[in-house]
């Protein structure tokens, strides 16, 4: 059962009580029981549970709207060159696709602010919950572990997208607080804090997998492996030692899967990936939680559906995230991931989602996030309501992290690395890899990352840490700078390695500097 994290309608004011000038003196002298502050709120175990629920609730910002026909989630894939839009009505989204964005971009502003709101809530939990007494020690340890993970996870997004970012680890008390106008922190220091938070979370004794949607030990170890892999590459370039850390941490997850294959592993079919009944289970290690009955339905369905008529669903599609023809064509012949309605794409679907004849769209659309219950299937009308989570950590990713990291750490792929990447290929009905030299194996793993993890907000981060981009025409990899995104026929520039700091932040905080090129 998925965790039902409802929005917390409590504003935790960081200052003193707000009082009106009207009313009698006695009213002004009495304490207002409805006026909450962190000091008066964080006094009971129930407050701690509400506090961590508020952190989980905040992370849904990533699916929130960003102007007409768009949402924040699209920022993570739009610059990658593997998708395009069917409508030009959202200029901010178009600018992301065209690589001409600046600090005024709505997606960029909302994403920056969204992560810092998550961090602010997590900081309150980490600061206030230790002082709640009496409180069950295991409950307190769990909540602090979850908050540590969520803060680290947020900073991992921020540091990869913007480089040096303000590192704020305490609640901000008001305008006189030193962190009210923070400076940018060197990114290596930010990464060190991420590792510290994840290490603390790892010691919290959380379940290895948690079908409720809460943070699990598998999620923490997986995130650590991804962080170490990133630190091994650009921009920190920590090299072999960190590839070894990444491989070892990923192997802990792989070894658990080997011993517990029904609890953690790959789904046998791709359809299982976008079935809401499987949220938080088996391959889904961590995701952003959605529950339509609680007023928080998945917001992504329409962006992946074709633009307007003829409909393929009860949900009206807007087609603002569709694959480029070049990327779709880059899948190897016979790859099940490219097979219509069996893999990650569809080229036709039922009329209105549930009736024959099939509507042939003439080009591919993304099926990876297609909710059959919401959109409908043959003989069953769609509900137009989706509980499908937005995936964040998938076991397939961790298998490929292990394969890449082990190969780099040891100078050649071992049997376990081959087993990891071949598990991905076997499900795709592709022949197993064997007998490859280190560089050949590495490039093969990269190809699998592009083709397996596409449209999950991962590709852009791979491009940044590798300083490489997949060339669909050559089936090889170009240097990041100079690679031409075929989606818009524009070349990536050095400045694209980081996003611009949002313009309002620069204006409001004189201590912030802008990234080069913006």
XYZ file of C-alpha atoms in Angstrom:
518
model
C 0.000 0.000 0.000
C 1.308 3.423 -0.954
C 1.989 6.049 1.644
C -0.802 8.613 1.689
C 1.018 11.850 2.381
C -1.560 14.611 2.377
C -0.560 18.228 2.120
C 0.086 19.671 5.551
C -1.967 22.863 5.876
C 0.199 24.282 8.629
C 2.552 27.191 8.078
C 5.492 26.807 10.438
C 6.333 30.444 11.017
C 9.978 30.981 11.845
C 9.418 34.293 13.568
C 7.291 35.328 16.548
C 3.531 35.492 16.856
C 1.691 37.851 14.493
C -0.720 40.020 16.458
C -3.429 42.422 15.341
C -3.674 45.977 16.616
C -7.398 45.491 17.212
C -8.962 43.783 20.222
C -8.642 44.144 23.977
C -5.473 44.133 26.032
C -6.342 40.772 27.587
C -6.394 39.171 24.130
C -2.933 40.562 23.417
C -1.612 39.197 26.692
C -2.934 35.691 26.152
C -1.153 33.072 24.059
C -2.971 32.331 20.815
C -3.346 28.519 20.683
C -3.725 28.572 16.894
C -0.442 30.381 16.292
C 2.151 27.694 15.696
C 5.919 27.979 15.536
C 8.558 25.241 15.290
C 9.132 25.651 19.035
C 5.484 25.026 19.951
C 4.759 22.531 17.181
C 7.642 20.053 17.453
C 6.769 18.770 20.931
C 5.052 15.426 20.286
C 5.875 12.285 18.248
C 2.792 13.048 16.127
C 4.387 16.368 15.215
C 7.487 14.551 14.010
C 5.346 12.336 11.778
C 3.549 15.387 10.391
C 6.890 17.076 9.805
C 8.351 14.230 7.751
C 5.049 13.921 5.862
C 5.454 17.577 4.916
C 8.898 16.821 3.451
C 7.467 14.006 1.341
C 4.626 16.265 0.239
C 7.014 19.011 -0.893
C 8.879 16.747 -3.316
C 5.783 16.581 -5.528
C 6.765 20.015 -6.827
C 8.748 18.206 -9.522
C 5.481 17.288 -11.253
C 3.843 20.668 -10.739
C 2.871 22.892 -13.628
C 5.328 25.316 -15.213
C 3.095 27.440 -17.399
C 0.791 26.272 -20.146
C 1.232 22.655 -21.341
C 4.288 21.959 -19.210
C 5.594 20.953 -15.785
C 8.847 21.113 -13.856
C 9.695 17.460 -14.618
C 10.351 18.318 -18.276
C 13.351 20.484 -17.420
C 15.420 17.366 -16.715
C 15.078 15.906 -20.222
C 14.365 18.867 -22.506
C 18.040 19.858 -23.069
C 19.181 16.255 -23.608
C 18.290 16.196 -27.312
C 16.291 12.950 -27.171
C 12.835 14.535 -27.058
C 10.873 17.327 -28.704
C 7.493 19.023 -28.391
C 4.438 19.075 -30.656
C 3.304 22.485 -29.467
C 5.215 25.755 -29.305
C 2.912 27.466 -26.829
C 5.209 27.374 -23.791
C 8.160 29.649 -24.488
C 10.051 28.582 -21.356
C 9.872 24.921 -22.375
C 10.743 25.772 -25.975
C 13.815 27.649 -24.773
C 14.956 24.604 -22.806
C 14.623 22.446 -25.918
C 16.433 25.080 -28.010
C 19.259 25.585 -25.477
C 18.565 29.329 -25.260
C 17.277 29.478 -21.687
C 18.385 32.026 -19.112
C 17.798 32.823 -15.448
C 14.248 34.050 -16.086
C 13.070 30.595 -17.190
C 10.057 29.484 -15.143
C 11.126 25.813 -14.981
C 14.557 26.802 -13.711
C 13.117 29.147 -11.079
C 10.533 26.673 -9.820
C 13.014 23.800 -9.706
C 15.547 25.797 -7.688
C 12.853 26.983 -5.263
C 11.269 23.540 -5.107
C 14.402 21.790 -3.927
C 15.124 24.465 -1.347
C 11.587 24.130 0.031
C 12.199 20.392 0.472
C 15.482 21.185 2.201
C 13.828 23.771 4.474
C 11.269 21.208 5.644
C 13.959 18.547 6.118
C 16.091 20.984 8.107
C 13.188 21.608 10.492
C 12.759 17.876 11.066
C 16.483 17.303 11.595
C 16.745 20.277 13.949
C 13.589 19.839 16.026
C 12.806 16.130 16.211
C 15.880 15.190 18.310
C 14.478 17.372 21.118
C 11.052 15.685 21.263
C 10.816 13.786 24.531
C 9.352 11.357 25.283
C 9.468 9.663 21.887
C 10.165 6.092 20.842
C 13.851 5.868 19.936
C 13.290 3.701 16.863
C 10.577 6.040 15.557
C 12.844 9.057 16.036
C 15.757 7.305 14.341
C 13.562 6.368 11.377
C 12.234 9.880 10.860
C 15.691 11.434 11.099
C 17.037 8.861 8.647
C 14.299 9.633 6.145
C 14.875 13.391 6.501
C 18.633 12.952 6.038
C 18.058 11.029 2.812
C 15.572 13.558 1.449
C 17.914 16.466 2.180
C 20.829 14.666 0.519
C 18.679 13.688 -2.454
C 17.632 17.326 -2.890
C 21.177 18.670 -2.722
C 22.290 16.012 -5.231
C 19.874 17.514 -7.732
C 20.926 21.077 -6.920
C 24.688 20.549 -7.112
C 24.512 18.738 -10.447
C 22.230 21.351 -11.992
C 23.895 24.515 -10.654
C 27.362 23.576 -9.332
C 28.269 25.685 -6.304
C 24.996 26.220 -4.415
C 24.165 27.597 -0.970
C 24.506 24.822 1.605
C 21.916 25.470 4.301
C 21.729 22.892 7.089
C 19.696 24.711 9.756
C 16.260 26.346 9.773
C 16.405 30.041 8.884
C 15.101 32.106 11.792
C 14.489 35.381 9.955
C 16.112 38.296 8.094
C 18.967 38.516 10.603
C 19.937 34.876 10.143
C 23.323 34.506 8.340
C 21.689 32.083 5.904
C 18.925 34.521 4.973
C 21.208 35.740 2.139
C 23.617 32.835 1.717
C 26.713 32.625 -0.468
C 27.430 29.760 -2.834
C 29.243 26.797 -1.288
C 31.984 24.990 -3.273
C 30.404 21.939 -4.845
C 32.880 19.471 -3.344
C 31.745 20.603 0.110
C 28.146 20.089 -0.973
C 28.970 16.575 -2.179
C 30.680 15.793 1.115
C 27.542 16.837 2.972
C 25.432 14.669 0.682
C 27.612 11.664 1.511
C 27.451 12.517 5.216
C 23.650 12.722 5.176
C 23.297 9.483 3.229
C 25.719 7.705 5.565
C 23.640 8.875 8.540
C 20.474 7.689 6.816
C 22.069 4.329 6.059
C 22.574 3.783 9.798
C 18.914 4.482 10.612
C 17.874 0.831 10.336
C 15.164 1.396 7.719
C 13.600 -1.615 5.937
C 15.626 -2.693 2.935
C 12.556 -2.214 0.728
C 9.441 -0.320 1.763
C 6.239 -0.767 -0.244
C 4.631 2.152 1.624
C 6.686 4.622 -0.406
C 8.898 5.780 2.442
C 12.656 5.924 2.090
C 14.257 2.475 2.325
C 17.775 1.199 2.910
C 17.851 0.091 -0.735
C 17.113 3.690 -1.783
C 19.867 5.042 0.468
C 22.519 2.588 -0.737
C 21.444 3.134 -4.341
C 21.668 6.897 -3.987
C 25.114 6.602 -2.414
C 26.252 4.485 -5.374
C 24.933 7.123 -7.807
C 26.613 9.924 -5.837
C 29.960 8.117 -5.754
C 29.733 7.402 -9.493
C 29.096 11.085 -10.156
C 31.965 12.148 -7.883
C 34.266 9.772 -9.761
C 33.519 11.625 -13.005
C 33.083 15.269 -13.907
C 33.369 17.809 -12.424
C 35.188 16.473 -9.330
C 37.164 13.781 -11.192
C 37.886 11.689 -8.107
C 38.580 8.701 -10.306
C 39.272 5.066 -9.472
C 38.778 5.250 -5.699
C 35.262 6.607 -6.125
C 34.408 4.183 -8.912
C 35.322 1.511 -6.367
C 33.053 3.101 -3.739
C 30.224 3.227 -6.274
C 30.738 -0.386 -7.322
C 30.872 -1.654 -3.748
C 27.737 0.211 -2.686
C 25.778 -0.832 -5.779
C 26.916 -4.420 -5.221
C 25.266 -4.394 -1.790
C 21.957 -3.724 -3.523
C 22.634 -6.319 -6.229
C 23.588 -8.933 -3.629
C 20.357 -8.310 -1.724
C 18.434 -8.806 -4.967
C 20.250 -12.080 -5.600
C 19.131 -13.357 -2.188
C 15.647 -11.812 -2.345
C 14.604 -11.816 -6.035
C 10.884 -11.473 -5.347
C 11.467 -8.379 -3.197
C 14.048 -6.564 -5.332
C 14.926 -7.128 -8.973
C 13.863 -6.464 -12.548
C 10.241 -6.792 -13.553
C 9.780 -9.529 -16.160
C 7.881 -7.165 -18.490
C 8.094 -3.466 -19.298
C 4.354 -3.151 -18.757
C 4.936 -3.736 -15.054
C 7.043 -0.567 -14.904
C 4.045 1.683 -15.502
C 1.436 -0.261 -13.566
C 0.489 1.662 -10.415
C -0.048 -1.625 -8.563
C 3.736 -2.046 -8.692
C 4.644 1.344 -7.235
C 7.375 0.999 -4.583
C 7.862 -2.683 -5.349
C 10.576 -4.914 -6.854
C 12.221 -2.693 -9.491
C 10.906 0.602 -8.115
C 13.311 1.446 -5.307
C 12.141 5.026 -4.791
C 9.595 7.282 -6.433
C 7.632 10.477 -5.992
C 4.341 9.353 -4.508
C 0.952 10.024 -6.099
C -2.516 9.092 -4.896
C -5.444 10.558 -6.782
C -7.945 9.664 -4.050
C -5.962 11.896 -1.676
C -6.048 14.774 -4.154
C -2.584 14.174 -5.547
C -2.913 12.437 -8.902
C -0.007 11.864 -11.267
C 0.333 15.046 -13.369
C 2.399 13.690 -16.261
C -0.079 11.738 -18.369
C -1.093 14.481 -20.807
C 2.445 15.616 -21.684
C 3.309 12.199 -23.137
C 0.094 11.794 -25.150
C -0.283 13.019 -28.758
C -1.490 16.557 -29.236
C -5.322 16.607 -29.423
C -7.288 14.660 -32.035
C -7.630 11.854 -32.750
C -7.619 11.001 -29.068
C -5.872 7.900 -27.769
C -7.182 8.436 -24.242
C -9.915 10.109 -22.243
C -7.127 12.445 -21.163
C -6.543 15.185 -23.731
C -2.929 14.942 -24.835
C -0.650 17.939 -25.294
C 2.408 16.202 -26.782
C 5.085 18.341 -25.145
C 7.417 15.414 -24.387
C 7.785 13.074 -27.348
C 10.832 11.131 -28.568
C 12.881 12.359 -31.469
C 12.671 10.088 -34.527
C 16.465 9.750 -34.440
C 16.549 8.448 -30.864
C 13.690 6.030 -31.459
C 15.494 4.703 -34.552
C 18.721 4.189 -32.590
C 17.414 1.103 -30.782
C 19.013 -2.103 -32.003
C 16.899 -4.277 -34.308
C 14.833 -6.635 -32.181
C 15.088 -4.535 -29.018
C 11.810 -5.109 -27.181
C 12.040 -1.641 -25.644
C 11.257 -0.165 -29.058
C 8.351 -2.512 -29.820
C 4.960 -0.840 -30.094
C 3.052 -0.958 -26.786
C 5.353 -3.648 -25.368
C 8.351 -1.482 -24.589
C 8.884 2.203 -23.949
C 6.987 3.603 -26.951
C 3.709 3.401 -28.816
C 2.872 4.336 -32.382
C -0.810 3.430 -32.249
C -3.465 3.063 -29.583
C -7.163 2.357 -29.182
C -9.729 4.966 -30.126
C -10.481 6.997 -26.992
C -8.243 4.558 -25.157
C -10.612 1.595 -25.165
C -12.178 0.890 -28.579
C -11.178 -0.420 -31.967
C -9.969 0.595 -34.476
C -6.444 1.378 -33.450
C -5.425 4.973 -34.064
C -2.121 5.059 -35.936
C -0.197 8.165 -34.976
C 2.495 7.751 -37.635
C 5.341 8.361 -35.164
C 6.397 7.167 -31.713
C 5.226 8.491 -28.376
C 6.469 7.646 -24.898
C 4.724 4.623 -23.361
C 7.054 4.275 -20.365
C 4.842 6.494 -18.161
C 1.493 5.526 -19.761
C -1.040 4.587 -17.068
C -3.476 2.022 -18.501
C -6.020 2.607 -15.752
C -6.072 6.357 -16.352
C -5.904 6.216 -20.156
C -7.857 3.029 -20.801
C -7.237 -0.269 -22.551
C -9.220 -2.380 -24.972
C -12.740 -2.828 -23.595
C -12.109 -0.749 -20.466
C -12.493 3.003 -20.438
C -9.869 5.077 -18.698
C -10.613 6.768 -15.406
C -8.603 9.899 -16.291
C -7.081 9.591 -12.802
C -3.617 8.235 -12.172
C -1.877 6.959 -9.035
C 1.333 6.187 -10.925
C 4.494 7.362 -9.172
C 7.236 9.345 -10.897
C 10.261 7.005 -10.769
C 13.431 8.253 -9.118
C 15.561 5.167 -8.463
C 15.039 1.973 -10.426
C 16.931 -1.301 -9.965
C 17.891 -1.300 -13.655
C 19.832 1.909 -13.006
C 21.735 0.334 -10.113
C 22.703 -2.699 -12.215
C 24.192 -0.350 -14.799
C 25.872 1.775 -12.107
C 27.548 -1.361 -10.821
C 28.650 -2.512 -14.274
C 30.158 0.864 -15.198
C 31.803 1.470 -11.830
C 33.313 -1.999 -11.445
C 34.785 -1.890 -14.948
C 36.451 1.463 -14.250
C 37.599 0.508 -10.759
C 39.229 -2.795 -11.749
C 40.346 -2.015 -15.295
C 38.179 -4.688 -16.907
C 34.663 -6.073 -16.492
C 34.235 -9.039 -14.175
C 31.576 -11.741 -14.374
C 29.227 -9.827 -12.079
C 29.435 -6.705 -14.269
C 28.579 -8.762 -17.353
C 25.703 -10.373 -15.453
C 24.381 -6.938 -14.479
C 24.337 -5.430 -17.960
C 23.200 -8.668 -19.578
C 20.199 -8.832 -17.251
C 19.077 -5.561 -18.838
C 19.782 -6.834 -22.342
C 18.096 -10.200 -21.776
C 14.847 -8.509 -20.823
C 15.161 -6.439 -24.001
C 15.633 -9.700 -25.949
C 19.125 -8.693 -27.050
C 22.149 -11.004 -27.175
C 24.441 -11.062 -24.156
C 27.707 -9.125 -24.194
C 31.004 -10.954 -23.790
C 34.711 -10.628 -24.475
C 34.892 -6.833 -24.487
C 37.884 -4.726 -23.541
C 37.454 -2.103 -20.820
C 36.606 0.809 -23.129
C 34.324 -1.308 -25.321
C 32.439 -2.530 -22.285
C 32.129 0.987 -20.883
C 30.637 2.355 -24.086
C 28.253 -0.609 -24.257
C 27.055 0.176 -20.727
C 26.559 3.834 -21.668
C 24.390 2.779 -24.614
C 22.283 0.682 -22.271
C 21.909 3.646 -19.926
C 20.629 5.848 -22.767
C 18.230 3.215 -24.088
C 17.038 1.819 -20.739
C 16.827 4.963 -18.596
C 15.537 7.464 -21.161
C 12.769 9.883 -20.143
C 13.366 9.356 -16.427
C 15.296 12.542 -15.727
C 18.615 10.662 -15.777
C 20.088 11.161 -19.264
C 21.055 14.805 -18.742
C 22.959 13.947 -15.564
C 24.845 11.187 -17.392
C 25.803 13.747 -20.028
C 27.135 16.102 -17.349
C 29.232 13.573 -15.433
C 30.609 11.910 -18.576
C 30.947 15.112 -20.615
C 29.570 12.929 -23.410
C 26.412 12.835 -25.506
C 24.964 9.929 -27.461
C 25.107 10.356 -31.227
C 22.164 8.471 -32.729
C 23.669 8.513 -36.217
C 26.995 6.894 -35.260
C 25.732 4.835 -32.297
C 28.699 6.263 -30.429
C 29.421 9.161 -28.104
C 30.468 12.725 -28.887
C 32.163 15.174 -26.582
C 29.496 17.166 -24.741
C 30.693 20.559 -25.969
C 30.005 20.718 -29.685
C 27.545 17.827 -29.796
C 24.558 18.795 -31.936
C 21.143 18.056 -30.438
C 19.241 16.732 -33.426
C 15.979 17.802 -31.808
C 16.775 21.464 -32.628
C 20.019 21.245 -34.635
C 21.838 23.242 -31.957
C 25.227 22.486 -30.449
C 25.809 22.138 -26.724
C 28.107 24.805 -25.288
C 30.345 24.922 -22.223
C 27.782 27.068 -20.427
C 25.208 24.274 -20.764
C 27.151 22.201 -18.247
C 25.339 24.250 -15.589
C 21.976 25.985 -15.511
C 21.798 29.699 -14.761
C 21.060 30.793 -11.215
C 17.462 32.113 -11.258
C 17.386 35.840 -11.950
C 15.112 36.658 -8.971
C 17.599 34.956 -6.643
C 20.441 37.064 -8.026
C 18.378 40.237 -7.594
C 17.268 39.397 -4.069
C 20.621 38.129 -2.792
C 23.716 40.200 -3.673
C 25.962 37.387 -2.401
C 24.945 35.085 -5.258
C 26.996 35.082 -8.449
C 25.797 33.934 -11.868
C 27.160 30.888 -13.688
C 29.486 31.613 -16.596
C 27.820 32.352 -19.909
C 24.474 33.607 -18.614
